[in-house]
PDB file of N, CA, C and O in Angstrom:
ATOM      1  N   UNK A  26      -9.760 -32.324  14.821  1.00  0.00           N
ATOM      2  CA  UNK A  26     -10.460 -31.453  13.893  1.00  0.00           C
ATOM      3  C   UNK A  26     -10.772 -32.246  12.625  1.00  0.00           C
ATOM      4  O   UNK A  26      -9.927 -32.944  12.085  1.00  0.00           O
ATOM      5  N   UNK A  27     -11.979 -32.129  12.132  1.00  0.00           N
ATOM      6  CA  UNK A  27     -12.371 -32.873  10.935  1.00  0.00           C
ATOM      7  C   UNK A  27     -11.771 -32.235   9.688  1.00  0.00           C
ATOM      8  O   UNK A  27     -11.496 -31.043   9.650  1.00  0.00           O
ATOM      9  N   UNK A  28     -11.581 -33.077   8.682  1.00  0.00           N
ATOM     10  CA  UNK A  28     -11.053 -32.582   7.409  1.00  0.00           C
ATOM     11  C   UNK A  28     -12.218 -32.045   6.580  1.00  0.00           C
ATOM     12  O   UNK A  28     -13.247 -32.698   6.475  1.00  0.00           O
ATOM     13  N   UNK A  29     -12.035 -30.901   6.023  1.00  0.00           N
ATOM     14  CA  UNK A  29     -13.046 -30.293   5.160  1.00  0.00           C
ATOM     15  C   UNK A  29     -12.405 -30.068   3.798  1.00  0.00           C
ATOM     16  O   UNK A  29     -11.251 -29.653   3.707  1.00  0.00           O
ATOM     17  N   UNK A  30     -13.119 -30.402   2.774  1.00  0.00           N
ATOM     18  CA  UNK A  30     -12.575 -30.307   1.418  1.00  0.00           C
ATOM     19  C   UNK A  30     -12.401 -28.852   0.972  1.00  0.00           C
ATOM     20  O   UNK A  30     -11.437 -28.511   0.292  1.00  0.00           O
ATOM     21  N   UNK A  31     -13.326 -28.005   1.364  1.00  0.00           N
ATOM     22  CA  UNK A  31     -13.284 -26.598   0.972  1.00  0.00           C
ATOM     23  C   UNK A  31     -12.283 -25.850   1.834  1.00  0.00           C
ATOM     24  O   UNK A  31     -12.337 -25.918   3.064  1.00  0.00           O
ATOM     25  N   UNK A  32     -11.372 -25.139   1.166  1.00  0.00           N
ATOM     26  CA  UNK A  32     -10.399 -24.324   1.904  1.00  0.00           C
ATOM     27  C   UNK A  32     -11.101 -23.141   2.560  1.00  0.00           C
ATOM     28  O   UNK A  32     -12.186 -22.732   2.141  1.00  0.00           O
ATOM     29  N   UNK A  33     -10.473 -22.613   3.587  1.00  0.00           N
ATOM     30  CA  UNK A  33     -11.023 -21.437   4.250  1.00  0.00           C
ATOM     31  C   UNK A  33     -11.132 -20.310   3.236  1.00  0.00           C
ATOM     32  O   UNK A  33     -10.226 -20.086   2.424  1.00  0.00           O
ATOM     33  N   UNK A  34     -12.254 -19.621   3.250  1.00  0.00           N
ATOM     34  CA  UNK A  34     -12.469 -18.522   2.308  1.00  0.00           C
ATOM     35  C   UNK A  34     -11.496 -17.388   2.590  1.00  0.00           C
ATOM     36  O   UNK A  34     -11.210 -17.081   3.751  1.00  0.00           O
ATOM     37  N   UNK A  35     -11.009 -16.736   1.535  1.00  0.00           N
ATOM     38  CA  UNK A  35     -10.080 -15.609   1.732  1.00  0.00           C
ATOM     39  C   UNK A  35     -10.825 -14.386   2.248  1.00  0.00           C
ATOM     40  O   UNK A  35     -12.061 -14.332   2.222  1.00  0.00           O
ATOM     41  N   UNK A  36     -10.071 -13.418   2.704  1.00  0.00           N
ATOM     42  CA  UNK A  36     -10.646 -12.141   3.138  1.00  0.00           C
ATOM     43  C   UNK A  36     -11.389 -11.512   1.969  1.00  0.00           C
ATOM     44  O   UNK A  36     -10.822 -11.349   0.891  1.00  0.00           O
ATOM     45  N   UNK A  37     -12.641 -11.207   2.168  1.00  0.00           N
ATOM     46  CA  UNK A  37     -13.451 -10.611   1.098  1.00  0.00           C
ATOM     47  C   UNK A  37     -13.869  -9.186   1.431  1.00  0.00           C
ATOM     48  O   UNK A  37     -14.796  -8.645   0.841  1.00  0.00           O
ATOM     49  N   UNK A  38     -13.172  -8.564   2.353  1.00  0.00           N
ATOM     50  CA  UNK A  38     -13.459  -7.182   2.703  1.00  0.00           C
ATOM     51  C   UNK A  38     -13.063  -6.283   1.540  1.00  0.00           C
ATOM     52  O   UNK A  38     -11.915  -6.314   1.091  1.00  0.00           O
ATOM     53  N   UNK A  39     -14.003  -5.507   1.014  1.00  0.00           N
ATOM     54  CA  UNK A  39     -13.658  -4.646  -0.122  1.00  0.00           C
ATOM     55  C   UNK A  39     -12.605  -3.598   0.253  1.00  0.00           C
ATOM     56  O   UNK A  39     -12.561  -3.128   1.384  1.00  0.00           O
ATOM     57  N   UNK A  40     -11.779  -3.282  -0.706  1.00  0.00           N
ATOM     58  CA  UNK A  40     -10.769  -2.233  -0.544  1.00  0.00           C
ATOM     59  C   UNK A  40     -11.174  -1.101  -1.476  1.00  0.00           C
ATOM     60  O   UNK A  40     -11.341  -1.296  -2.667  1.00  0.00           O
ATOM     61  N   UNK A  41     -11.337   0.084  -0.915  1.00  0.00           N
ATOM     62  CA  UNK A  41     -11.739   1.229  -1.727  1.00  0.00           C
ATOM     63  C   UNK A  41     -10.514   1.920  -2.298  1.00  0.00           C
ATOM     64  O   UNK A  41      -9.528   2.148  -1.606  1.00  0.00           O
ATOM     65  N   UNK A  42     -10.590   2.240  -3.586  1.00  0.00           N
ATOM     66  CA  UNK A  42      -9.541   2.999  -4.250  1.00  0.00           C
ATOM     67  C   UNK A  42     -10.177   4.211  -4.920  1.00  0.00           C
ATOM     68  O   UNK A  42     -11.257   4.102  -5.493  1.00  0.00           O
ATOM     69  N   UNK A  43      -9.498   5.315  -4.842  1.00  0.00           N
ATOM     70  CA  UNK A  43      -9.931   6.503  -5.571  1.00  0.00           C
ATOM     71  C   UNK A  43      -8.979   6.692  -6.736  1.00  0.00           C
ATOM     72  O   UNK A  43      -7.763   6.735  -6.544  1.00  0.00           O
ATOM     73  N   UNK A  44      -9.523   6.774  -7.925  1.00  0.00           N
ATOM     74  CA  UNK A  44      -8.690   6.963  -9.109  1.00  0.00           C
ATOM     75  C   UNK A  44      -9.190   8.164  -9.889  1.00  0.00           C
ATOM     76  O   UNK A  44     -10.360   8.518  -9.833  1.00  0.00           O
ATOM     77  N   UNK A  45      -8.281   8.758 -10.618  1.00  0.00           N
ATOM     78  CA  UNK A  45      -8.634   9.844 -11.526  1.00  0.00           C
ATOM     79  C   UNK A  45      -8.466   9.328 -12.947  1.00  0.00           C
ATOM     80  O   UNK A  45      -7.448   8.707 -13.270  1.00  0.00           O
ATOM     81  N   UNK A  46      -9.456   9.570 -13.776  1.00  0.00           N
ATOM     82  CA  UNK A  46      -9.428   9.128 -15.169  1.00  0.00           C
ATOM     83  C   UNK A  46      -9.429  10.343 -16.075  1.00  0.00           C
ATOM     84  O   UNK A  46     -10.052  11.358 -15.755  1.00  0.00           O
ATOM     85  N   UNK A  47      -8.774  10.202 -17.214  1.00  0.00           N
ATOM     86  CA  UNK A  47      -8.867  11.299 -18.165  1.00  0.00           C
ATOM     87  C   UNK A  47     -10.269  11.256 -18.792  1.00  0.00           C
ATOM     88  O   UNK A  47     -10.937  10.213 -18.767  1.00  0.00           O
ATOM     89  N   UNK A  48     -10.741  12.376 -19.307  1.00  0.00           N
ATOM     90  CA  UNK A  48     -12.109  12.427 -19.840  1.00  0.00           C
ATOM     91  C   UNK A  48     -12.386  11.396 -20.938  1.00  0.00           C
ATOM     92  O   UNK A  48     -13.485  10.843 -21.003  1.00  0.00           O
ATOM     93  N   UNK A  49     -11.404  11.125 -21.781  1.00  0.00           N
ATOM     94  CA  UNK A  49     -11.612  10.166 -22.864  1.00  0.00           C
ATOM     95  C   UNK A  49     -11.850   8.754 -22.325  1.00  0.00           C
ATOM     96  O   UNK A  49     -12.757   8.047 -22.773  1.00  0.00           O
ATOM     97  N   UNK A  50     -11.061   8.338 -21.327  1.00  0.00           N
ATOM     98  CA  UNK A  50     -11.250   7.018 -20.740  1.00  0.00           C
ATOM     99  C   UNK A  50     -12.590   6.938 -20.002  1.00  0.00           C
ATOM    100  O   UNK A  50     -13.293   5.927 -20.095  1.00  0.00           O
ATOM    101  N   UNK A  51     -12.949   7.995 -19.288  1.00  0.00           N
ATOM    102  CA  UNK A  51     -14.241   8.014 -18.586  1.00  0.00           C
ATOM    103  C   UNK A  51     -15.392   7.861 -19.578  1.00  0.00           C
ATOM    104  O   UNK A  51     -16.347   7.113 -19.335  1.00  0.00           O
ATOM    105  N   UNK A  52     -15.308   8.535 -20.715  1.00  0.00           N
ATOM    106  CA  UNK A  52     -16.352   8.430 -21.734  1.00  0.00           C
ATOM    107  C   UNK A  52     -16.386   7.025 -22.328  1.00  0.00           C
ATOM    108  O   UNK A  52     -17.467   6.460 -22.552  1.00  0.00           O
ATOM    109  N   UNK A  53     -15.206   6.444 -22.555  1.00  0.00           N
ATOM    110  CA  UNK A  53     -15.141   5.083 -23.104  1.00  0.00           C
ATOM    111  C   UNK A  53     -15.764   4.089 -22.122  1.00  0.00           C
ATOM    112  O   UNK A  53     -16.516   3.188 -22.523  1.00  0.00           O
ATOM    113  N   UNK A  54     -15.480   4.244 -20.853  1.00  0.00           N
ATOM    114  CA  UNK A  54     -16.079   3.356 -19.852  1.00  0.00           C
ATOM    115  C   UNK A  54     -17.590   3.539 -19.785  1.00  0.00           C
ATOM    116  O   UNK A  54     -18.329   2.569 -19.595  1.00  0.00           O
ATOM    117  N   UNK A  55     -18.046   4.765 -19.955  1.00  0.00           N
ATOM    118  CA  UNK A  55     -19.490   5.008 -20.010  1.00  0.00           C
ATOM    119  C   UNK A  55     -20.130   4.305 -21.191  1.00  0.00           C
ATOM    120  O   UNK A  55     -21.217   3.714 -21.078  1.00  0.00           O
ATOM    121  N   UNK A  56     -19.458   4.342 -22.331  1.00  0.00           N
ATOM    122  CA  UNK A  56     -19.963   3.629 -23.510  1.00  0.00           C
ATOM    123  C   UNK A  56     -19.944   2.122 -23.276  1.00  0.00           C
ATOM    124  O   UNK A  56     -20.844   1.402 -23.698  1.00  0.00           O
ATOM    125  N   UNK A  57     -18.930   1.639 -22.581  1.00  0.00           N
ATOM    126  CA  UNK A  57     -18.864   0.209 -22.286  1.00  0.00           C
ATOM    127  C   UNK A  57     -20.027  -0.199 -21.388  1.00  0.00           C
ATOM    128  O   UNK A  57     -20.632  -1.259 -21.579  1.00  0.00           O
ATOM    129  N   UNK A  58     -20.368   0.633 -20.420  1.00  0.00           N
ATOM    130  CA  UNK A  58     -21.514   0.345 -19.550  1.00  0.00           C
ATOM    131  C   UNK A  58     -22.805   0.288 -20.375  1.00  0.00           C
ATOM    132  O   UNK A  58     -23.663  -0.566 -20.135  1.00  0.00           O
ATOM    133  N   UNK A  59     -22.931   1.171 -21.353  1.00  0.00           N
ATOM    134  CA  UNK A  59     -24.100   1.143 -22.237  1.00  0.00           C
ATOM    135  C   UNK A  59     -24.101  -0.132 -23.077  1.00  0.00           C
ATOM    136  O   UNK A  59     -25.152  -0.765 -23.266  1.00  0.00           O
ATOM    137  N   UNK A  60     -22.952  -0.534 -23.574  1.00  0.00           N
ATOM    138  CA  UNK A  60     -22.805  -1.774 -24.338  1.00  0.00           C
ATOM    139  C   UNK A  60     -23.186  -2.977 -23.478  1.00  0.00           C
ATOM    140  O   UNK A  60     -23.890  -3.883 -23.918  1.00  0.00           O
ATOM    141  N   UNK A  61     -22.745  -2.984 -22.243  1.00  0.00           N
ATOM    142  CA  UNK A  61     -23.079  -4.058 -21.300  1.00  0.00           C
ATOM    143  C   UNK A  61     -24.591  -4.129 -21.106  1.00  0.00           C
ATOM    144  O   UNK A  61     -25.172  -5.215 -21.106  1.00  0.00           O
ATOM    145  N   UNK A  62     -25.215  -2.979 -20.968  1.00  0.00           N
ATOM    146  CA  UNK A  62     -26.666  -2.916 -20.796  1.00  0.00           C
ATOM    147  C   UNK A  62     -27.386  -3.524 -22.001  1.00  0.00           C
ATOM    148  O   UNK A  62     -28.335  -4.294 -21.848  1.00  0.00           O
ATOM    149  N   UNK A  63     -26.932  -3.194 -23.195  1.00  0.00           N
ATOM    150  CA  UNK A  63     -27.542  -3.750 -24.415  1.00  0.00           C
ATOM    151  C   UNK A  63     -27.319  -5.263 -24.459  1.00  0.00           C
ATOM    152  O   UNK A  63     -28.220  -6.033 -24.795  1.00  0.00           O
ATOM    153  N   UNK A  64     -26.125  -5.703 -24.102  1.00  0.00           N
ATOM    154  CA  UNK A  64     -25.782  -7.124 -24.189  1.00  0.00           C
ATOM    155  C   UNK A  64     -26.537  -7.973 -23.171  1.00  0.00           C
ATOM    156  O   UNK A  64     -26.975  -9.077 -23.490  1.00  0.00           O
ATOM    157  N   UNK A  65     -26.703  -7.462 -21.949  1.00  0.00           N
ATOM    158  CA  UNK A  65     -27.271  -8.272 -20.873  1.00  0.00           C
ATOM    159  C   UNK A  65     -28.612  -7.769 -20.341  1.00  0.00           C
ATOM    160  O   UNK A  65     -29.224  -8.446 -19.518  1.00  0.00           O
ATOM    161  N   UNK A  66     -29.030  -6.583 -20.752  1.00  0.00           N
ATOM    162  CA  UNK A  66     -30.290  -6.047 -20.260  1.00  0.00           C
ATOM    163  C   UNK A  66     -30.235  -5.605 -18.807  1.00  0.00           C
ATOM    164  O   UNK A  66     -31.261  -5.367 -18.195  1.00  0.00           O
ATOM    165  N   UNK A  67     -29.048  -5.501 -18.274  1.00  0.00           N
ATOM    166  CA  UNK A  67     -28.854  -5.096 -16.891  1.00  0.00           C
ATOM    167  C   UNK A  67     -28.042  -3.808 -16.868  1.00  0.00           C
ATOM    168  O   UNK A  67     -26.935  -3.767 -17.403  1.00  0.00           O
ATOM    169  N   UNK A  68     -28.602  -2.793 -16.271  1.00  0.00           N
ATOM    170  CA  UNK A  68     -27.899  -1.504 -16.221  1.00  0.00           C
ATOM    171  C   UNK A  68     -26.981  -1.471 -15.003  1.00  0.00           C
ATOM    172  O   UNK A  68     -27.436  -1.582 -13.873  1.00  0.00           O
ATOM    173  N   UNK A  69     -25.689  -1.370 -15.254  1.00  0.00           N
ATOM    174  CA  UNK A  69     -24.679  -1.338 -14.194  1.00  0.00           C
ATOM    175  C   UNK A  69     -23.872  -0.058 -14.313  1.00  0.00           C
ATOM    176  O   UNK A  69     -23.661   0.445 -15.408  1.00  0.00           O
ATOM    177  N   UNK A  70     -23.417   0.447 -13.189  1.00  0.00           N
ATOM    178  CA  UNK A  70     -22.582   1.645 -13.212  1.00  0.00           C
ATOM    179  C   UNK A  70     -21.161   1.268 -13.603  1.00  0.00           C
ATOM    180  O   UNK A  70     -20.744   0.112 -13.465  1.00  0.00           O
ATOM    181  N   UNK A  71     -20.422   2.257 -14.052  1.00  0.00           N
ATOM    182  CA  UNK A  71     -19.007   2.043 -14.366  1.00  0.00           C
ATOM    183  C   UNK A  71     -18.289   1.546 -13.111  1.00  0.00           C
ATOM    184  O   UNK A  71     -17.473   0.620 -13.178  1.00  0.00           O
ATOM    185  N   UNK A  72     -18.607   2.125 -11.964  1.00  0.00           N
ATOM    186  CA  UNK A  72     -17.960   1.710 -10.712  1.00  0.00           C
ATOM    187  C   UNK A  72     -18.220   0.239 -10.412  1.00  0.00           C
ATOM    188  O   UNK A  72     -17.344  -0.451  -9.877  1.00  0.00           O
ATOM    189  N   UNK A  73     -19.401  -0.270 -10.761  1.00  0.00           N
ATOM    190  CA  UNK A  73     -19.704  -1.680 -10.534  1.00  0.00           C
ATOM    191  C   UNK A  73     -19.004  -2.580 -11.553  1.00  0.00           C
ATOM    192  O   UNK A  73     -18.647  -3.714 -11.238  1.00  0.00           O
ATOM    193  N   UNK A  74     -18.817  -2.096 -12.768  1.00  0.00           N
ATOM    194  CA  UNK A  74     -18.181  -2.891 -13.816  1.00  0.00           C
ATOM    195  C   UNK A  74     -16.659  -2.888 -13.717  1.00  0.00           C
ATOM    196  O   UNK A  74     -16.006  -3.848 -14.121  1.00  0.00           O
ATOM    197  N   UNK A  75     -16.095  -1.825 -13.198  1.00  0.00           N
ATOM    198  CA  UNK A  75     -14.642  -1.666 -13.214  1.00  0.00           C
ATOM    199  C   UNK A  75     -13.868  -2.805 -12.548  1.00  0.00           C
ATOM    200  O   UNK A  75     -12.879  -3.274 -13.112  1.00  0.00           O
ATOM    201  N   UNK A  76     -14.267  -3.308 -11.383  1.00  0.00           N
ATOM    202  CA  UNK A  76     -13.508  -4.433 -10.811  1.00  0.00           C
ATOM    203  C   UNK A  76     -13.476  -5.651 -11.735  1.00  0.00           C
ATOM    204  O   UNK A  76     -12.429  -6.298 -11.868  1.00  0.00           O
ATOM    205  N   UNK A  77     -14.587  -5.948 -12.393  1.00  0.00           N
ATOM    206  CA  UNK A  77     -14.620  -7.089 -13.313  1.00  0.00           C
ATOM    207  C   UNK A  77     -13.769  -6.823 -14.550  1.00  0.00           C
ATOM    208  O   UNK A  77     -13.108  -7.733 -15.067  1.00  0.00           O
ATOM    209  N   UNK A  78     -13.766  -5.588 -15.030  1.00  0.00           N
ATOM    210  CA  UNK A  78     -12.946  -5.229 -16.191  1.00  0.00           C
ATOM    211  C   UNK A  78     -11.466  -5.397 -15.851  1.00  0.00           C
ATOM    212  O   UNK A  78     -10.699  -5.989 -16.623  1.00  0.00           O
ATOM    213  N   UNK A  79     -11.056  -4.894 -14.700  1.00  0.00           N
ATOM    214  CA  UNK A  79      -9.647  -4.993 -14.295  1.00  0.00           C
ATOM    215  C   UNK A  79      -9.265  -6.459 -14.083  1.00  0.00           C
ATOM    216  O   UNK A  79      -8.200  -6.905 -14.528  1.00  0.00           O
ATOM    217  N   UNK A  80     -10.124  -7.230 -13.420  1.00  0.00           N
ATOM    218  CA  UNK A  80      -9.844  -8.646 -13.182  1.00  0.00           C
ATOM    219  C   UNK A  80      -9.708  -9.401 -14.508  1.00  0.00           C
ATOM    220  O   UNK A  80      -8.795 -10.215 -14.671  1.00  0.00           O
ATOM    221  N   UNK A  81     -10.593  -9.121 -15.463  1.00  0.00           N
ATOM    222  CA  UNK A  81     -10.524  -9.791 -16.763  1.00  0.00           C
ATOM    223  C   UNK A  81      -9.234  -9.426 -17.488  1.00  0.00           C
ATOM    224  O   UNK A  81      -8.593 -10.275 -18.115  1.00  0.00           O
ATOM    225  N   UNK A  82      -8.842  -8.173 -17.393  1.00  0.00           N
ATOM    226  CA  UNK A  82      -7.593  -7.745 -18.009  1.00  0.00           C
ATOM    227  C   UNK A  82      -6.401  -8.479 -17.404  1.00  0.00           C
ATOM    228  O   UNK A  82      -5.562  -9.030 -18.113  1.00  0.00           O
ATOM    229  N   UNK A  83      -6.334  -8.515 -16.068  1.00  0.00           N
ATOM    230  CA  UNK A  83      -5.208  -9.171 -15.399  1.00  0.00           C
ATOM    231  C   UNK A  83      -5.203 -10.672 -15.665  1.00  0.00           C
ATOM    232  O   UNK A  83      -4.143 -11.268 -15.876  1.00  0.00           O
ATOM    233  N   UNK A  84      -6.379 -11.298 -15.650  1.00  0.00           N
ATOM    234  CA  UNK A  84      -6.471 -12.737 -15.926  1.00  0.00           C
ATOM    235  C   UNK A  84      -6.039 -13.061 -17.351  1.00  0.00           C
ATOM    236  O   UNK A  84      -5.523 -14.149 -17.612  1.00  0.00           O
ATOM    237  N   UNK A  85      -6.233 -12.139 -18.273  1.00  0.00           N
ATOM    238  CA  UNK A  85      -5.895 -12.373 -19.669  1.00  0.00           C
ATOM    239  C   UNK A  85      -4.470 -12.028 -20.041  1.00  0.00           C
ATOM    240  O   UNK A  85      -4.032 -12.328 -21.146  1.00  0.00           O
ATOM    241  N   UNK A  86      -3.728 -11.423 -19.134  1.00  0.00           N
ATOM    242  CA  UNK A  86      -2.346 -11.024 -19.415  1.00  0.00           C
ATOM    243  C   UNK A  86      -1.419 -12.210 -19.146  1.00  0.00           C
ATOM    244  O   UNK A  86      -1.050 -12.481 -17.990  1.00  0.00           O
ATOM    245  N   UNK A  87      -1.059 -12.942 -20.186  1.00  0.00           N
ATOM    246  CA  UNK A  87      -0.266 -14.164 -20.031  1.00  0.00           C
ATOM    247  C   UNK A  87       1.123 -13.889 -19.473  1.00  0.00           C
ATOM    248  O   UNK A  87       1.641 -14.663 -18.660  1.00  0.00           O
ATOM    249  N   UNK A  88       1.738 -12.804 -19.894  1.00  0.00           N
ATOM    250  CA  UNK A  88       3.073 -12.475 -19.388  1.00  0.00           C
ATOM    251  C   UNK A  88       3.015 -12.204 -17.883  1.00  0.00           C
ATOM    252  O   UNK A  88       3.894 -12.643 -17.136  1.00  0.00           O
ATOM    253  N   UNK A  89       1.990 -11.518 -17.438  1.00  0.00           N
ATOM    254  CA  UNK A  89       1.826 -11.250 -16.009  1.00  0.00           C
ATOM    255  C   UNK A  89       1.602 -12.552 -15.246  1.00  0.00           C
ATOM    256  O   UNK A  89       2.176 -12.759 -14.171  1.00  0.00           O
ATOM    257  N   UNK A  90       0.795 -13.450 -15.801  1.00  0.00           N
ATOM    258  CA  UNK A  90       0.552 -14.746 -15.163  1.00  0.00           C
ATOM    259  C   UNK A  90       1.830 -15.548 -15.006  1.00  0.00           C
ATOM    260  O   UNK A  90       2.081 -16.134 -13.947  1.00  0.00           O
ATOM    261  N   UNK A  91       2.656 -15.563 -16.063  1.00  0.00           N
ATOM    262  CA  UNK A  91       3.952 -16.271 -15.986  1.00  0.00           C
ATOM    263  C   UNK A  91       4.844 -15.631 -14.923  1.00  0.00           C
ATOM    264  O   UNK A  91       5.485 -16.335 -14.134  1.00  0.00           O
ATOM    265  N   UNK A  92       4.868 -14.320 -14.900  1.00  0.00           N
ATOM    266  CA  UNK A  92       5.694 -13.613 -13.927  1.00  0.00           C
ATOM    267  C   UNK A  92       5.251 -13.954 -12.501  1.00  0.00           C
ATOM    268  O   UNK A  92       6.087 -14.216 -11.634  1.00  0.00           O
ATOM    269  N   UNK A  93       3.937 -14.005 -12.271  1.00  0.00           N
ATOM    270  CA  UNK A  93       3.424 -14.350 -10.930  1.00  0.00           C
ATOM    271  C   UNK A  93       3.792 -15.783 -10.564  1.00  0.00           C
ATOM    272  O   UNK A  93       4.202 -16.039  -9.421  1.00  0.00           O
ATOM    273  N   UNK A  94       3.643 -16.719 -11.496  1.00  0.00           N
ATOM    274  CA  UNK A  94       4.011 -18.119 -11.231  1.00  0.00           C
ATOM    275  C   UNK A  94       5.506 -18.237 -10.934  1.00  0.00           C
ATOM    276  O   UNK A  94       5.914 -18.935 -10.000  1.00  0.00           O
ATOM    277  N   UNK A  95       6.312 -17.544 -11.716  1.00  0.00           N
ATOM    278  CA  UNK A  95       7.760 -17.574 -11.491  1.00  0.00           C
ATOM    279  C   UNK A  95       8.114 -16.981 -10.127  1.00  0.00           C
ATOM    280  O   UNK A  95       8.976 -17.507  -9.431  1.00  0.00           O
ATOM    281  N   UNK A  96       7.458 -15.910  -9.757  1.00  0.00           N
ATOM    282  CA  UNK A  96       7.707 -15.282  -8.464  1.00  0.00           C
ATOM    283  C   UNK A  96       7.315 -16.237  -7.339  1.00  0.00           C
ATOM    284  O   UNK A  96       8.032 -16.331  -6.321  1.00  0.00           O
ATOM    285  N   UNK A  97       6.213 -16.938  -7.500  1.00  0.00           N
ATOM    286  CA  UNK A  97       5.781 -17.902  -6.485  1.00  0.00           C
ATOM    287  C   UNK A  97       6.782 -19.047  -6.375  1.00  0.00           C
ATOM    288  O   UNK A  97       7.089 -19.502  -5.274  1.00  0.00           O
ATOM    289  N   UNK A  98       7.301 -19.489  -7.521  1.00  0.00           N
ATOM    290  CA  UNK A  98       8.305 -20.556  -7.511  1.00  0.00           C
ATOM    291  C   UNK A  98       9.574 -20.116  -6.797  1.00  0.00           C
ATOM    292  O   UNK A  98      10.218 -20.905  -6.093  1.00  0.00           O
ATOM    293  N   UNK A  99       9.948 -18.858  -6.962  1.00  0.00           N
ATOM    294  CA  UNK A  99      11.165 -18.344  -6.312  1.00  0.00           C
ATOM    295  C   UNK A  99      10.997 -18.297  -4.791  1.00  0.00           C
ATOM    296  O   UNK A  99      11.961 -18.377  -4.053  1.00  0.00           O
ATOM    297  N   UNK A 100       9.773 -18.128  -4.318  1.00  0.00           N
ATOM    298  CA  UNK A 100       9.529 -18.041  -2.870  1.00  0.00           C
ATOM    299  C   UNK A 100       9.516 -19.409  -2.202  1.00  0.00           C
ATOM    300  O   UNK A 100       9.631 -19.486  -0.998  1.00  0.00           O
ATOM    301  N   UNK A 101       9.320 -20.468  -2.977  1.00  0.00           N
ATOM    302  CA  UNK A 101       9.245 -21.795  -2.350  1.00  0.00           C
ATOM    303  C   UNK A 101      10.576 -22.462  -2.273  1.00  0.00           C
ATOM    304  O   UNK A 101      11.560 -22.082  -2.760  1.00  0.00           O
TER     305      UNK A 101
END
């Protein structure tokens, strides 16, 4: 088998989640979608923006990142 530099792509099958939001958070997310539209000129739904918002939040949480690295170290 030949060596390939690119690793095999991970499973990219979307996972659907149903969540309930309080009215204040739903309104805030709606305003964020409007802000995104003004910033980029692209109108996106809250449902389309939410995965990126959650990913950005998790990527920016340094304590969570350390915890994940430590957990990975414990498994090896």
